[in-house]
mmCIF file of C-alpha atoms in Angstrom:
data_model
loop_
_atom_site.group_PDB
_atom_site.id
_atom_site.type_symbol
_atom_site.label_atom_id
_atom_site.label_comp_id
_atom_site.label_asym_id
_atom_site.label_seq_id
_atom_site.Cartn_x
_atom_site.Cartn_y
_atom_site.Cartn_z
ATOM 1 C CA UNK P 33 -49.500 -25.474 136.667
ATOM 2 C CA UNK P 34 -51.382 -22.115 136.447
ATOM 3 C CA UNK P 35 -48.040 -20.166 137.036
ATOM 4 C CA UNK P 36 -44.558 -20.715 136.575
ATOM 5 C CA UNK P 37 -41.242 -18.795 136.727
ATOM 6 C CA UNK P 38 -37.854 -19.509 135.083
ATOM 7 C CA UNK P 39 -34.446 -18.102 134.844
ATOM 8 C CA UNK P 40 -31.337 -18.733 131.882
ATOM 9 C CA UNK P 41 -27.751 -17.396 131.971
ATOM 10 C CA UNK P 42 -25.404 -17.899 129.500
ATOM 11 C CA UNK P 43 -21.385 -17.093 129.083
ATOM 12 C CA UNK P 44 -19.270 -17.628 126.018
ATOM 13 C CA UNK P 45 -15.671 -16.609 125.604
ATOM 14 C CA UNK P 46 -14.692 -16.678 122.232
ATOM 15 C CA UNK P 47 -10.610 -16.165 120.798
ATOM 16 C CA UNK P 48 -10.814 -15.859 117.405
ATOM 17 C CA UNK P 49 -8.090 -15.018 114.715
ATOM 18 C CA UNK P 50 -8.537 -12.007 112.117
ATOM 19 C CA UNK P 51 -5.250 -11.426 110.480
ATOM 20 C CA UNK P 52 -6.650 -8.683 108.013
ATOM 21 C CA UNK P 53 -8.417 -6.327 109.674
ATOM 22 C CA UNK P 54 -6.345 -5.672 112.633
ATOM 23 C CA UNK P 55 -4.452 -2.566 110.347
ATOM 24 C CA UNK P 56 -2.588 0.735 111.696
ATOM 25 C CA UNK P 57 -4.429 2.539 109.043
ATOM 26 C CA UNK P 58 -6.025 5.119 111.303
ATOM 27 C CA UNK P 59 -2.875 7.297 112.217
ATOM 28 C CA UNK P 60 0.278 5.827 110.933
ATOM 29 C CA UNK P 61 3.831 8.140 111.347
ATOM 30 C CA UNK P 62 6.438 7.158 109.026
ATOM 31 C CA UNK P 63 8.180 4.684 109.985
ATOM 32 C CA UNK P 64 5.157 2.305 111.467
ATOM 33 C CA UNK P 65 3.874 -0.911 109.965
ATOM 34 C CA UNK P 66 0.217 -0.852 108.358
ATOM 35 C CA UNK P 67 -0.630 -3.993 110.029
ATOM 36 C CA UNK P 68 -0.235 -4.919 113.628
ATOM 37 C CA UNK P 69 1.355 -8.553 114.338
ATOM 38 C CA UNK P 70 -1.167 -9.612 116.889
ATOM 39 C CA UNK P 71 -4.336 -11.045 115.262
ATOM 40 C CA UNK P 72 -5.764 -12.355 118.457
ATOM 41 C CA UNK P 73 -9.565 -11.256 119.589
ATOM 42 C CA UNK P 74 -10.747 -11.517 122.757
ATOM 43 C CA UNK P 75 -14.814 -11.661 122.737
ATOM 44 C CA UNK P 76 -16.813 -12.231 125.772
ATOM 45 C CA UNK P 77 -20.764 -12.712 125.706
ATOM 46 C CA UNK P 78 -22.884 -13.175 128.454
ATOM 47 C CA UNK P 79 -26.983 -12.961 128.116
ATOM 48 C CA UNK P 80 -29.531 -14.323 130.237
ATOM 49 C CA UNK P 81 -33.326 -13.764 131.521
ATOM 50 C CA UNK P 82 -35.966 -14.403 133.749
ATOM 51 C CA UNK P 83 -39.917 -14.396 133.403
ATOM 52 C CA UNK P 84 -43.138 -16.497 134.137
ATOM 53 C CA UNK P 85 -46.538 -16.341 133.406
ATOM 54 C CA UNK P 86 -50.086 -16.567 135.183
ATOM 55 C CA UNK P 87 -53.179 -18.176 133.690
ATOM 56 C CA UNK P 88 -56.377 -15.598 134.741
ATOM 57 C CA UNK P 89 -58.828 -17.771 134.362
ATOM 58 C CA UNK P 90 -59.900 -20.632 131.346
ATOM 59 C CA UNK P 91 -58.572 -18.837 128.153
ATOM 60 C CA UNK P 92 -56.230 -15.323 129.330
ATOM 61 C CA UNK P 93 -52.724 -15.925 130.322
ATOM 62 C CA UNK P 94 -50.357 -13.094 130.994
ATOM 63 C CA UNK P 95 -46.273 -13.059 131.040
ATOM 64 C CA UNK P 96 -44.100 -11.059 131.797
ATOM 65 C CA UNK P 97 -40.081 -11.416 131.100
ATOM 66 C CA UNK P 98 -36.699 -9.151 131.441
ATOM 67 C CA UNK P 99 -33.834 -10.769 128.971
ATOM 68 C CA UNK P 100 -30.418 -9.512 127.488
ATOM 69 C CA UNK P 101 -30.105 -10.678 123.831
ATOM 70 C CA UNK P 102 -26.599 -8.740 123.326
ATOM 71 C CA UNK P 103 -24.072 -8.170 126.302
ATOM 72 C CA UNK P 104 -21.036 -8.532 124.716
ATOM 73 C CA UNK P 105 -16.820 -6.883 125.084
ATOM 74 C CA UNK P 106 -14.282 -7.238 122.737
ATOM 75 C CA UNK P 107 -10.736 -6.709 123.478
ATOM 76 C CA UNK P 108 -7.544 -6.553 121.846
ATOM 77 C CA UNK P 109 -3.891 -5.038 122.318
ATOM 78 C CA UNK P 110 -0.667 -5.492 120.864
ATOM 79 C CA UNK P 111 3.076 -4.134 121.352
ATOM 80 C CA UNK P 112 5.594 -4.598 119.412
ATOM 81 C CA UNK P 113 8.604 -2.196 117.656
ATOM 82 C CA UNK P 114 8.568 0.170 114.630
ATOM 83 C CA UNK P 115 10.345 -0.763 111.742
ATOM 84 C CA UNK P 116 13.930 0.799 112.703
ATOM 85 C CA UNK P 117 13.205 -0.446 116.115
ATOM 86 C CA UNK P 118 13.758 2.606 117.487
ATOM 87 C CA UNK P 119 10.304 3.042 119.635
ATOM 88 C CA UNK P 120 7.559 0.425 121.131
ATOM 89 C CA UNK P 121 3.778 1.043 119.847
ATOM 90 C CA UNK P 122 1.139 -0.132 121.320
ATOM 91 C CA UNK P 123 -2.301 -0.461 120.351
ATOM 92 C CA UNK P 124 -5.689 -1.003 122.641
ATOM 93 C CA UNK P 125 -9.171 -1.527 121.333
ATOM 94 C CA UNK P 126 -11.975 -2.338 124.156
ATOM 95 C CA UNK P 127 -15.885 -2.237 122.436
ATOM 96 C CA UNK P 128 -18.556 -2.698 124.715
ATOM 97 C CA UNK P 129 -22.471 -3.563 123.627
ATOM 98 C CA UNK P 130 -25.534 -3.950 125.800
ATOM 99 C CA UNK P 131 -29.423 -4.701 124.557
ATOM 100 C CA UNK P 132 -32.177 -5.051 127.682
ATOM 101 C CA UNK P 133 -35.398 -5.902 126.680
ATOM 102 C CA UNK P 134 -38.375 -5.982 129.053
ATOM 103 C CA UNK P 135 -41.943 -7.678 128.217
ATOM 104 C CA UNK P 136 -45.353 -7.767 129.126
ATOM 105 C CA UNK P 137 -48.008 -9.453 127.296
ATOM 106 C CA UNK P 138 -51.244 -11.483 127.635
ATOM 107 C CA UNK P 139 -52.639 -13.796 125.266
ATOM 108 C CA UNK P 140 -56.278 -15.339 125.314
ATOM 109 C CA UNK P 141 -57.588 -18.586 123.846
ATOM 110 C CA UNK P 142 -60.054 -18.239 120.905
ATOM 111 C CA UNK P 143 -60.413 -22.064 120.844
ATOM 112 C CA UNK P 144 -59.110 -25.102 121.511
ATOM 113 C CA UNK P 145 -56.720 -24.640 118.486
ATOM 114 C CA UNK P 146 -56.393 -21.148 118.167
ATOM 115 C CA UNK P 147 -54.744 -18.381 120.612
ATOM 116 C CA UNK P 148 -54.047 -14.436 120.303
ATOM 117 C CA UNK P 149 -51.599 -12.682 121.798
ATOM 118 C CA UNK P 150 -50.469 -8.949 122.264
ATOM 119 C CA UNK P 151 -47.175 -7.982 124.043
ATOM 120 C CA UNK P 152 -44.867 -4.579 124.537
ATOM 121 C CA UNK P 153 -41.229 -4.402 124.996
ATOM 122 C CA UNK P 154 -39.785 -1.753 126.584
ATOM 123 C CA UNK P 155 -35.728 -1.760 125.112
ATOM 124 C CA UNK P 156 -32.592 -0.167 126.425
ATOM 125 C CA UNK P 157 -29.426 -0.444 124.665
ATOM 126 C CA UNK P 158 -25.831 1.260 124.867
ATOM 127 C CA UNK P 159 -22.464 1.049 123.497
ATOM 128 C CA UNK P 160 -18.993 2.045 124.228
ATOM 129 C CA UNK P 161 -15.800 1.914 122.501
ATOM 130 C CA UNK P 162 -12.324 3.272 123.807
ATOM 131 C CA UNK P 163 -9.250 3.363 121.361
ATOM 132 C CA UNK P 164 -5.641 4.112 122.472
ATOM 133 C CA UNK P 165 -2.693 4.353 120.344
ATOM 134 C CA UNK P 166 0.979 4.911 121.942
ATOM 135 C CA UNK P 167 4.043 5.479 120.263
ATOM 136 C CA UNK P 168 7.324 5.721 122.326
ATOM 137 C CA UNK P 169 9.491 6.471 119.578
ATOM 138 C CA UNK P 170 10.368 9.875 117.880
ATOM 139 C CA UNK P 171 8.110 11.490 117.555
ATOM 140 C CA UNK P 172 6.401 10.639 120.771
ATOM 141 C CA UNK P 173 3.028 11.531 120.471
ATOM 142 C CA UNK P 174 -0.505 9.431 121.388
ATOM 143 C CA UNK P 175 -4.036 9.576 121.298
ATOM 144 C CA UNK P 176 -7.584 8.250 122.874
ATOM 145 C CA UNK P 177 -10.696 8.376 120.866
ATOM 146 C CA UNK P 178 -13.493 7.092 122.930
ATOM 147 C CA UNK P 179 -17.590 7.430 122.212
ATOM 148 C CA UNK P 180 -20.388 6.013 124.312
ATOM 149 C CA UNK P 181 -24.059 6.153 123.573
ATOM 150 C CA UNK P 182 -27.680 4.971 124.950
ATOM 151 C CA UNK P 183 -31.362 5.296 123.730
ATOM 152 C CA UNK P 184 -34.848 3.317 124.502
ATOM 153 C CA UNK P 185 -37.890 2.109 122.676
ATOM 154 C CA UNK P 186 -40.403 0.682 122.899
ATOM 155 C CA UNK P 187 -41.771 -2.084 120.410
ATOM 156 C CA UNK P 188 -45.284 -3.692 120.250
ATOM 157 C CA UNK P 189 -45.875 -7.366 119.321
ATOM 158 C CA UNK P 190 -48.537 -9.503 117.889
ATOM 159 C CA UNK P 191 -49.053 -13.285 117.436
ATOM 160 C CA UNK P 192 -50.914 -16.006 116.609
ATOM 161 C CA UNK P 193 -50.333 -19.959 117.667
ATOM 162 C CA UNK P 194 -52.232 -22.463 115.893
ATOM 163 C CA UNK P 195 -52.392 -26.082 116.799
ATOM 164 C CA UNK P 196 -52.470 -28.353 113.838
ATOM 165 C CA UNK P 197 -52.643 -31.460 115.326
ATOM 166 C CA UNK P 198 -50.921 -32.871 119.005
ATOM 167 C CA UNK P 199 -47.465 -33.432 117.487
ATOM 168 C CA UNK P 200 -47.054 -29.712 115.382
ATOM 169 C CA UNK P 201 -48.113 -26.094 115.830
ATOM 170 C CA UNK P 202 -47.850 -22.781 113.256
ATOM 171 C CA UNK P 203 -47.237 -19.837 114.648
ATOM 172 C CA UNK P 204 -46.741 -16.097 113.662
ATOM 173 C CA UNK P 205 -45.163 -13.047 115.335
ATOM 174 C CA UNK P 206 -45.615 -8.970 113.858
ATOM 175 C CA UNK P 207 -43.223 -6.823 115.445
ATOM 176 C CA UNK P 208 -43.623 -3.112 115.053
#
């Protein structure tokens, strides 16, 4: 073929346990436990792209691709009572992170066991987090710290392929 096109998703849901780090060491009143009893993280990643390539003639090929190496959310909550039982707290973390990544390159054939290739990528990434703490109890109080952010860049890449014999190749990739 002297083009193609192709396409991957992926999901993964992972529930892990982490009994240590889930703490209430960021505003405790007296009264609170350091450590929350739920230890259960809820992860979900999803990534996935699409792309093809054209040969231009004999020896120049050109590609082009848009992929998502990091799309993942992380989730976690917990009730539960103080330690005179006198109020409910309850504890939220969501964390979001996104990468996109878009790429053209070409490459060209030096010979019939040598190739070149050049590429840009064009990256966007952001993040989110949201944090809520809730105390029903005296004294009543709560508070929401939540921070976002976003930025692009761009990245240039450079590789060579070289085939060794029909069975195994050696290749090489610079990125800026």
């Amino acid at each position: 073929l002297d083009r193609q096109i192709g396409l991957e998703l992926s999901y993964e849901f992972l529930a892990g346990k982490d009994p240590n780090s889930v703490s209430n060491s960021d505003f405790i009143i007296f009264g609170e436990p350091a450590k929350f009893n739920e230890d259960l993280l809820n992860t979900r990643i999803s990534s996935g792209g699409a792309g093809g390539y054209l040969f231009l003639g004999k020896n120049y090929i050109i590609g082009y691709g848009i992929y998502i190496p990091i799309n993942n959310q992380v989730d976690w909550d917990n009730k539960m009572n103080n330690s005179t039982n006198t109020s409910e707290l309850s504890y939220e973390i969501i964390s979001n992170t996104d990468v996109a990544v878009m790429n053209f390159s070409t490459a060209r054939k030096f010979s019939e066991n040598i190739s070149i290739g050049i590429g840009l990528n064009m990256l966007y990434g952001k993040m989110a987090s949201k944090e809520t703490k809730i105390s029903g109890g005296i004294p009543l109080y709560s508070y929401e710290l939540e921070s976002k952010g976003h930025g692009f860049g761009k990245e240039a890449i450079a590789g060579i392929n070289w085939k060794i014999s029909d069975w195994s190749k050696f290749g090489a990739v610079y990125r800026t």
